[in-house]
Amino acid sequence: MAGRNSAWRTAAAGLCLLLLPAFAGCGHPPPDSAARAEVQRVLDRRAAALLGHDEAAYGTTGTRTPYARLRALPLASWTYRVTALRRDGTSADAELRYRLAGQDTAPVTARRTLTLSHTADGGWYVTAERAAHGAGEQLWDQGPVTAVTGAHSLVLGTGQSAAELRGYARLADRAVPAVSRAWGARWARRVVVLVPRSLDGMAALLGSPAAQYRGIAAVTTAETPGAGQAPADRVVVNPEAYAILGDLGKQVVLTHESAHVATRSATTAATPLWLSEGYADWTGYLGTTRTPAEVAPELTRAVADGHTPAALPADKDFGFTGDPAGLARSYESGWLACRMIADRWGEDRLRAFYRAVGAHRTRAGAVGSALAKVLDTTPEAFTARWRAYTRDQLG
């Protein structure tokens, strides 16, 4: 499942909030540009100490708790930019940008809230840091991070042993070459896998309700890239749903999510979910011995009952609706459509079709144009062929 990209204020009592001149009497300087610049300098020193592995210097800027939790991360960059300073000087909002060495070609951006206090000499001190209101947590917000590096992967977890995380790395290391064989080598050919402690931890990382991901084994998220940049993807695992899968299911999940990472630069607002999810599933099951009926059991039941879908699923059909069977049929329908393209036109044309759809700026006409250009067919003819293929493969 691909994820598609989605101020904290406290009410403080006290007379010093009512009149600006009272700041001096309450011990809080007004939040002018000088104060904001001072806070920025503290955060700059904090970032430099973290990158320089200097815990003592880090400790002079504030609490050392994040340092211990971040120790295992292979950081290539880490910067803060103060975006707001509270009137009473007790907290600030900041934009954190960081890159993982050997993994990210563009930084991850996170909105953070920092709690501040004054040192004895009147300087600034960070007493706590957390995700800003409405923003997703970072993995280290949930505890110390353990890192395992594979041949094609970096697996980061909280609450798991290194041995457990190596199991994820082994599957991810098999997934990446499999995706490259299907999609080609024009991608980073590495994946970053985040393994929180629980479903609730996964939801907190994604900034969404846990119910939205119940039963979903993993999702892929990406930072919106700047011009000419590739986004920073993360595969986020739901350890509760993932744990009940068999060996093949676990491999298919990580291959599916790695396919999303590979196809990210070719996936745009014009790409329908039946294509992006269908292609990821097609890649995940490629080379396995699973039959169409085994891969698509819900769609098989629908066909047996005489309910072959009239059209490919819309994007809304991939949302959490409380209908697991309907959601499964949507994924299965997309998978079967991509399988049909590979069978009828060839794998090269399937890749070319995916890229051609994503080359459009908007959804309108994108699929029809790509069908005509790459597959020499129309949406109506393609849908009719897909419905016949569905009946033939699953009937």
Coordinates of C-alpha atoms in Angstrom, one line a residue:
M1 CA 0.0 0.0 0.0
A2 CA 1.5 3.3 -1.0
G3 CA 1.2 6.2 1.1
R4 CA 0.4 9.6 -0.5
N5 CA 1.4 12.7 1.0
S6 CA -0.8 14.5 3.9
A7 CA 0.5 25.0 15.5
W8 CA 0.8 23.4 18.4
R9 CA 0.0 26.0 21.0
T10 CA -0.4 25.9 24.8
A11 CA -2.6 28.3 26.7
A12 CA -0.4 29.7 29.5
A13 CA -1.8 31.6 32.4
G14 CA -0.1 34.6 33.9
L15 CA 0.0 38.3 33.9
C16 CA 3.2 38.3 31.9
L17 CA 1.2 37.1 28.8
L18 CA -1.1 40.1 29.0
L19 CA 1.3 43.0 28.6
L20 CA 4.4 42.9 26.5
P21 CA 6.6 45.0 29.0
A22 CA 5.9 42.4 31.7
F23 CA 8.1 39.9 29.9
A24 CA 11.2 41.3 31.6
G25 CA 9.5 41.0 35.0
C26 CA 8.5 37.4 34.4
G27 CA 12.0 36.5 33.3
H28 CA 11.0 35.9 29.6
P29 CA 12.5 38.0 26.9
P30 CA 10.1 39.1 24.1
P31 CA 10.1 36.7 21.1
D32 CA 12.0 39.2 18.9
S33 CA 14.3 38.4 16.0
A34 CA 17.3 38.4 18.4
A35 CA 15.7 35.8 20.6
R36 CA 14.8 33.6 17.7
A37 CA 18.3 33.9 16.3
E38 CA 19.7 32.8 19.7
V39 CA 17.4 29.7 19.7
Q40 CA 18.5 29.0 16.1
R41 CA 22.2 29.1 17.2
V42 CA 21.5 26.6 20.0
L43 CA 19.8 24.2 17.6
D44 CA 22.7 24.6 15.1
R45 CA 25.1 23.6 17.9
R46 CA 22.9 20.8 18.9
A47 CA 22.8 19.5 15.3
A48 CA 26.5 19.8 14.9
A49 CA 27.2 17.9 18.1
L50 CA 24.8 15.1 17.0
L51 CA 26.6 14.8 13.6
G52 CA 30.0 15.0 15.3
H53 CA 29.1 12.2 17.8
D54 CA 29.9 14.6 20.6
E55 CA 27.5 13.8 23.5
A56 CA 29.1 16.2 25.9
A57 CA 28.6 19.1 23.5
Y58 CA 25.1 17.9 22.8
G59 CA 24.4 17.9 26.5
T60 CA 25.3 21.6 26.8
T61 CA 22.4 22.5 24.5
G62 CA 19.7 20.5 26.3
T63 CA 18.4 17.1 27.2
R64 CA 20.5 14.2 26.2
T65 CA 17.5 11.8 25.7
P66 CA 17.3 12.2 21.9
Y67 CA 21.1 11.6 21.6
A68 CA 20.8 8.2 23.2
R69 CA 17.8 7.3 21.0
L70 CA 19.5 8.5 17.8
R71 CA 22.9 7.0 18.4
A72 CA 22.5 4.1 16.0
L73 CA 21.2 6.3 13.0
P74 CA 23.8 6.7 10.2
L75 CA 23.2 10.4 9.6
A76 CA 24.5 12.3 6.6
S77 CA 22.8 15.6 7.6
W78 CA 20.7 17.0 10.4
T79 CA 19.5 20.6 10.5
Y80 CA 16.8 22.7 12.3
R81 CA 15.1 25.8 11.1
V82 CA 13.1 27.7 13.7
T83 CA 9.7 28.6 12.3
A84 CA 8.0 30.1 15.4
L85 CA 8.9 31.2 18.9
R86 CA 6.2 31.3 21.6
R87 CA 5.5 34.7 23.3
D88 CA 6.5 33.4 26.7
G89 CA 9.7 31.8 25.3
T90 CA 8.8 28.3 26.6
S91 CA 8.6 26.5 23.3
A92 CA 9.4 26.9 19.6
D93 CA 8.4 25.2 16.4
A94 CA 11.1 24.1 14.0
E95 CA 11.5 22.3 10.8
L96 CA 13.9 19.3 11.0
R97 CA 15.6 18.1 7.8
Y98 CA 17.8 15.0 7.9
R99 CA 19.3 12.5 5.5
L100 CA 20.4 8.9 6.2
A101 CA 23.9 8.2 4.9
G102 CA 23.9 5.9 1.9
Q103 CA 20.1 5.9 1.7
D104 CA 18.5 9.3 1.1
T105 CA 19.2 11.5 -1.9
A106 CA 16.8 14.2 -0.5
P107 CA 16.2 15.1 3.1
V108 CA 13.2 13.9 5.2
T109 CA 11.3 16.9 6.5
A110 CA 9.6 16.8 9.9
R111 CA 7.7 19.4 11.9
R112 CA 8.9 19.5 15.5
T113 CA 8.0 21.3 18.7
L114 CA 10.8 22.0 21.2
T115 CA 10.3 22.9 24.9
L116 CA 12.7 25.6 26.0
S117 CA 14.1 26.9 29.3
H118 CA 16.8 29.4 30.3
T119 CA 20.2 28.6 31.6
A120 CA 21.7 30.4 34.6
D121 CA 23.6 32.8 32.3
G122 CA 20.4 33.6 30.4
G123 CA 21.0 31.4 27.4
W124 CA 18.5 28.9 25.9
Y125 CA 18.2 25.2 26.7
V126 CA 16.1 22.4 25.0
T127 CA 14.3 20.4 27.7
A128 CA 12.2 18.3 25.3
E129 CA 11.5 17.7 21.6
R130 CA 8.5 16.0 20.0
A131 CA 6.4 15.9 16.8
A132 CA 4.4 19.0 16.2
H133 CA 0.7 18.8 16.6
G134 CA -0.8 17.0 13.6
A135 CA 2.6 15.8 12.4
G136 CA 3.7 12.1 12.4
E137 CA 6.2 11.0 15.0
Q138 CA 9.8 10.0 14.1
L139 CA 10.9 6.5 15.1
W140 CA 13.2 7.7 17.8
D141 CA 10.2 9.5 19.5
Q142 CA 9.1 6.0 20.4
G143 CA 12.4 4.8 22.0
P144 CA 16.0 4.0 21.3
V145 CA 16.6 3.0 17.6
T146 CA 18.3 -0.2 16.7
A147 CA 19.8 -0.3 13.1
V148 CA 20.7 -3.3 11.0
T149 CA 22.3 -2.8 7.6
G150 CA 21.7 -5.3 4.8
A151 CA 23.2 -5.6 1.3
H152 CA 20.3 -3.5 -0.1
S153 CA 18.5 -2.3 3.0
L154 CA 18.6 -0.4 6.3
V155 CA 16.2 -1.7 8.9
L156 CA 15.4 0.6 11.9
G157 CA 13.4 -0.6 14.8
T158 CA 12.3 0.2 18.3
G159 CA 11.8 -2.6 20.9
Q160 CA 13.2 -5.4 18.7
S161 CA 16.5 -7.3 18.9
A162 CA 19.1 -7.0 16.2
A163 CA 18.4 -10.6 15.3
E164 CA 14.7 -9.8 14.7
L165 CA 15.6 -6.9 12.5
R166 CA 18.0 -9.0 10.5
G167 CA 15.0 -11.1 9.5
Y168 CA 13.5 -8.1 7.9
A169 CA 16.8 -7.2 6.2
R170 CA 17.1 -10.6 4.6
L171 CA 13.7 -10.3 3.0
A172 CA 14.3 -6.7 1.9
D173 CA 17.7 -7.8 0.4
R174 CA 15.8 -10.3 -1.7
A175 CA 13.1 -7.9 -2.6
V176 CA 15.4 -5.2 -4.1
P177 CA 17.0 -7.3 -6.8
A178 CA 13.6 -8.8 -7.6
V179 CA 12.2 -5.3 -8.1
S180 CA 15.2 -4.3 -10.3
R181 CA 14.6 -7.3 -12.5
A182 CA 11.0 -6.2 -13.1
W183 CA 11.4 -2.4 -13.1
G184 CA 15.0 -1.9 -14.2
A185 CA 18.0 -0.4 -12.4
R186 CA 17.0 3.2 -12.7
W187 CA 16.3 3.7 -9.0
A188 CA 18.3 3.8 -5.7
R189 CA 18.1 0.0 -5.3
R190 CA 18.0 0.4 -1.5
V191 CA 15.1 0.5 0.9
V192 CA 14.7 1.9 4.4
V193 CA 12.4 -0.2 6.6
L194 CA 10.9 1.1 9.8
V195 CA 9.7 -1.4 12.4
P196 CA 7.8 0.2 15.3
R197 CA 6.7 -1.8 18.4
S198 CA 3.0 -2.0 17.5
L199 CA 0.2 -1.0 15.2
D200 CA -0.3 2.1 17.4
G201 CA 3.4 3.0 16.8
M202 CA 3.0 2.6 13.1
A203 CA -0.1 4.9 13.1
A204 CA 1.9 7.5 15.1
L205 CA 4.7 7.5 12.6
L206 CA 2.1 8.1 9.8
G207 CA 0.1 10.6 11.8
S208 CA -3.1 8.7 11.2
P209 CA -5.6 6.7 13.2
A210 CA -4.5 3.1 14.0
A211 CA -7.8 1.8 12.6
Q212 CA -6.8 2.9 9.1
Y213 CA -4.0 0.4 9.1
R214 CA -5.4 -2.5 11.0
G215 CA -4.8 -5.6 8.9
I216 CA -2.4 -3.8 6.6
A217 CA 1.1 -5.3 6.9
A218 CA 3.1 -2.4 5.6
V219 CA 2.9 1.0 3.8
T220 CA 5.3 3.1 1.9
T221 CA 5.6 6.8 2.5
A222 CA 7.6 9.4 0.6
E223 CA 8.7 13.0 1.1
T224 CA 7.6 15.3 -1.7
P225 CA 10.7 15.9 -3.8
G226 CA 12.1 19.2 -4.9
A227 CA 12.9 19.8 -8.6
G228 CA 15.3 17.2 -9.8
Q229 CA 15.4 15.3 -6.6
A230 CA 14.2 11.8 -5.8
P231 CA 12.0 11.5 -2.7
A232 CA 13.0 9.8 0.6
D233 CA 10.9 6.7 1.0
R234 CA 10.3 4.7 4.1
V235 CA 8.6 1.3 4.3
V236 CA 6.7 1.3 7.6
V237 CA 5.8 -2.1 8.9
N238 CA 2.7 -3.0 11.0
P239 CA 4.4 -5.7 13.2
E240 CA 1.1 -7.1 14.3
A241 CA -0.3 -7.8 10.9
Y242 CA 3.1 -8.7 9.5
A243 CA 3.7 -11.3 12.2
I244 CA 0.8 -13.5 11.2
L245 CA 2.0 -13.8 7.6
G246 CA 3.8 -16.9 6.3
D247 CA 7.3 -16.7 4.8
L248 CA 5.9 -16.1 1.3
G249 CA 3.5 -13.5 2.5
K250 CA 6.2 -11.6 4.3
Q251 CA 8.4 -11.7 1.2
V252 CA 5.6 -10.5 -1.1
V253 CA 4.8 -7.6 1.3
L254 CA 8.4 -6.3 1.3
T255 CA 8.8 -6.8 -2.5
H256 CA 5.5 -4.9 -3.0
E257 CA 6.6 -2.0 -0.9
S258 CA 10.1 -2.0 -2.5
A259 CA 8.3 -1.7 -5.9
H260 CA 6.6 1.4 -4.6
V261 CA 10.1 2.8 -3.7
A262 CA 11.4 2.0 -7.2
T263 CA 8.4 3.4 -9.1
R264 CA 8.1 6.6 -7.0
S265 CA 9.7 8.9 -9.5
A266 CA 7.3 7.7 -12.2
T267 CA 4.2 7.8 -9.9
T268 CA 2.4 11.1 -10.1
A269 CA -1.1 12.6 -9.4
A270 CA -2.0 11.1 -12.8
T271 CA -1.4 7.5 -11.7
P272 CA -4.5 5.7 -10.6
L273 CA -4.2 3.4 -7.6
W274 CA -5.2 0.4 -9.5
L275 CA -2.1 0.8 -11.5
S276 CA 0.4 1.7 -8.7
E277 CA -1.0 -0.9 -6.4
G278 CA -1.5 -3.4 -9.1
Y279 CA 2.1 -3.0 -10.4
A280 CA 3.5 -3.4 -6.9
D281 CA 1.5 -6.6 -6.4
W282 CA 2.4 -7.9 -9.8
T283 CA 6.1 -7.4 -8.9
G284 CA 5.6 -9.0 -5.5
Y285 CA 4.1 -12.2 -6.9
L286 CA 6.3 -12.3 -9.9
G287 CA 8.3 -15.6 -9.9
T288 CA 6.2 -17.2 -7.3
T289 CA 4.1 -20.4 -7.9
R290 CA 0.9 -18.8 -6.7
T291 CA -2.0 -19.3 -9.2
P292 CA -4.4 -16.4 -10.0
A293 CA -7.1 -18.0 -7.8
E294 CA -4.6 -18.1 -4.9
V295 CA -3.5 -14.5 -5.4
A296 CA -7.0 -13.2 -5.9
P297 CA -9.4 -15.3 -3.7
E298 CA -12.0 -12.5 -3.2
L299 CA -12.2 -11.7 -6.9
T300 CA -12.4 -15.4 -7.6
R301 CA -15.4 -15.7 -5.3
A302 CA -17.1 -12.7 -7.0
V303 CA -16.6 -14.2 -10.5
A304 CA -18.0 -17.5 -9.3
D305 CA -21.1 -15.7 -8.0
G306 CA -21.5 -14.0 -11.4
H307 CA -20.3 -10.6 -10.2
T308 CA -17.3 -9.8 -12.5
P309 CA -16.5 -6.1 -11.8
A310 CA -17.8 -3.8 -14.5
A311 CA -14.8 -1.5 -14.3
L312 CA -11.4 -1.2 -12.7
P313 CA -11.5 0.1 -9.1
A314 CA -11.5 3.8 -8.4
D315 CA -9.0 5.4 -6.0
K316 CA -11.7 5.6 -3.3
D317 CA -12.1 1.8 -3.4
F318 CA -8.6 1.5 -1.9
G319 CA -9.5 3.4 1.2
F320 CA -10.3 1.9 4.6
T321 CA -14.1 1.4 4.6
G322 CA -14.6 -1.5 7.0
D323 CA -15.1 -3.8 4.0
P324 CA -11.9 -6.0 3.9
A325 CA -13.3 -8.2 1.1
G326 CA -14.0 -5.1 -1.1
L327 CA -10.5 -3.7 -0.4
A328 CA -9.0 -7.1 -1.3
R329 CA -11.0 -7.2 -4.6
S330 CA -9.6 -3.7 -5.5
Y331 CA -6.0 -4.8 -5.0
E332 CA -6.6 -8.1 -6.8
S333 CA -8.3 -6.3 -9.7
G334 CA -5.3 -4.0 -10.2
W335 CA -2.9 -6.9 -10.0
L336 CA -4.8 -8.8 -12.6
A337 CA -4.9 -5.8 -14.9
C338 CA -1.1 -5.5 -14.7
R339 CA -0.7 -9.2 -15.2
M340 CA -2.9 -9.1 -18.3
I341 CA -0.7 -6.3 -19.8
A342 CA 2.4 -8.3 -19.1
D343 CA 0.8 -11.4 -20.6
R344 CA -0.7 -9.7 -23.6
W345 CA 1.8 -7.0 -24.5
G346 CA 4.9 -8.0 -22.5
E347 CA 6.7 -6.8 -19.4
D348 CA 8.5 -4.0 -21.3
R349 CA 5.2 -2.5 -22.4
L350 CA 3.8 -2.8 -18.8
R351 CA 6.8 -0.7 -17.6
A352 CA 6.4 1.8 -20.5
F353 CA 2.6 2.1 -19.8
Y354 CA 3.3 2.9 -16.1
R355 CA 5.8 5.6 -17.1
A356 CA 3.5 7.0 -19.8
V357 CA 0.6 7.4 -17.4
G358 CA 2.8 9.1 -14.8
A359 CA 4.3 11.5 -17.3
H360 CA 1.0 13.4 -17.3
R361 CA 0.5 16.3 -14.9
T362 CA -3.1 15.5 -14.2
R363 CA -5.4 12.5 -14.1
A364 CA -7.7 13.6 -16.9
G365 CA -6.9 11.7 -20.0
A366 CA -3.7 10.2 -18.7
V367 CA -4.7 6.5 -18.8
G368 CA -6.5 6.9 -22.1
S369 CA -3.5 8.6 -23.7
A370 CA -1.0 6.0 -22.4
L371 CA -3.3 3.1 -23.6
A372 CA -3.4 4.6 -27.1
K373 CA 0.3 5.4 -27.2
V374 CA 1.8 2.3 -25.6
L375 CA -0.8 -0.5 -26.0
D376 CA -2.7 0.8 -29.1
T377 CA -6.0 0.4 -27.4
T378 CA -8.8 2.5 -25.9
P379 CA -10.1 2.6 -22.3
E380 CA -13.3 0.8 -23.4
A381 CA -11.5 -2.0 -25.2
F382 CA -9.0 -2.4 -22.4
T383 CA -11.8 -2.7 -19.8
A384 CA -13.6 -5.3 -21.9
R385 CA -10.4 -7.3 -22.4
W386 CA -9.7 -7.1 -18.6
R387 CA -13.2 -8.3 -17.7
A388 CA -12.8 -11.3 -20.2
Y389 CA -9.3 -12.0 -18.8
T390 CA -10.7 -11.9 -15.3
R391 CA -13.4 -14.5 -16.1
D392 CA -10.9 -16.6 -18.0
Q393 CA -8.3 -16.7 -15.2
L394 CA -10.6 -16.9 -12.2
G395 CA -13.7 -18.6 -13.6

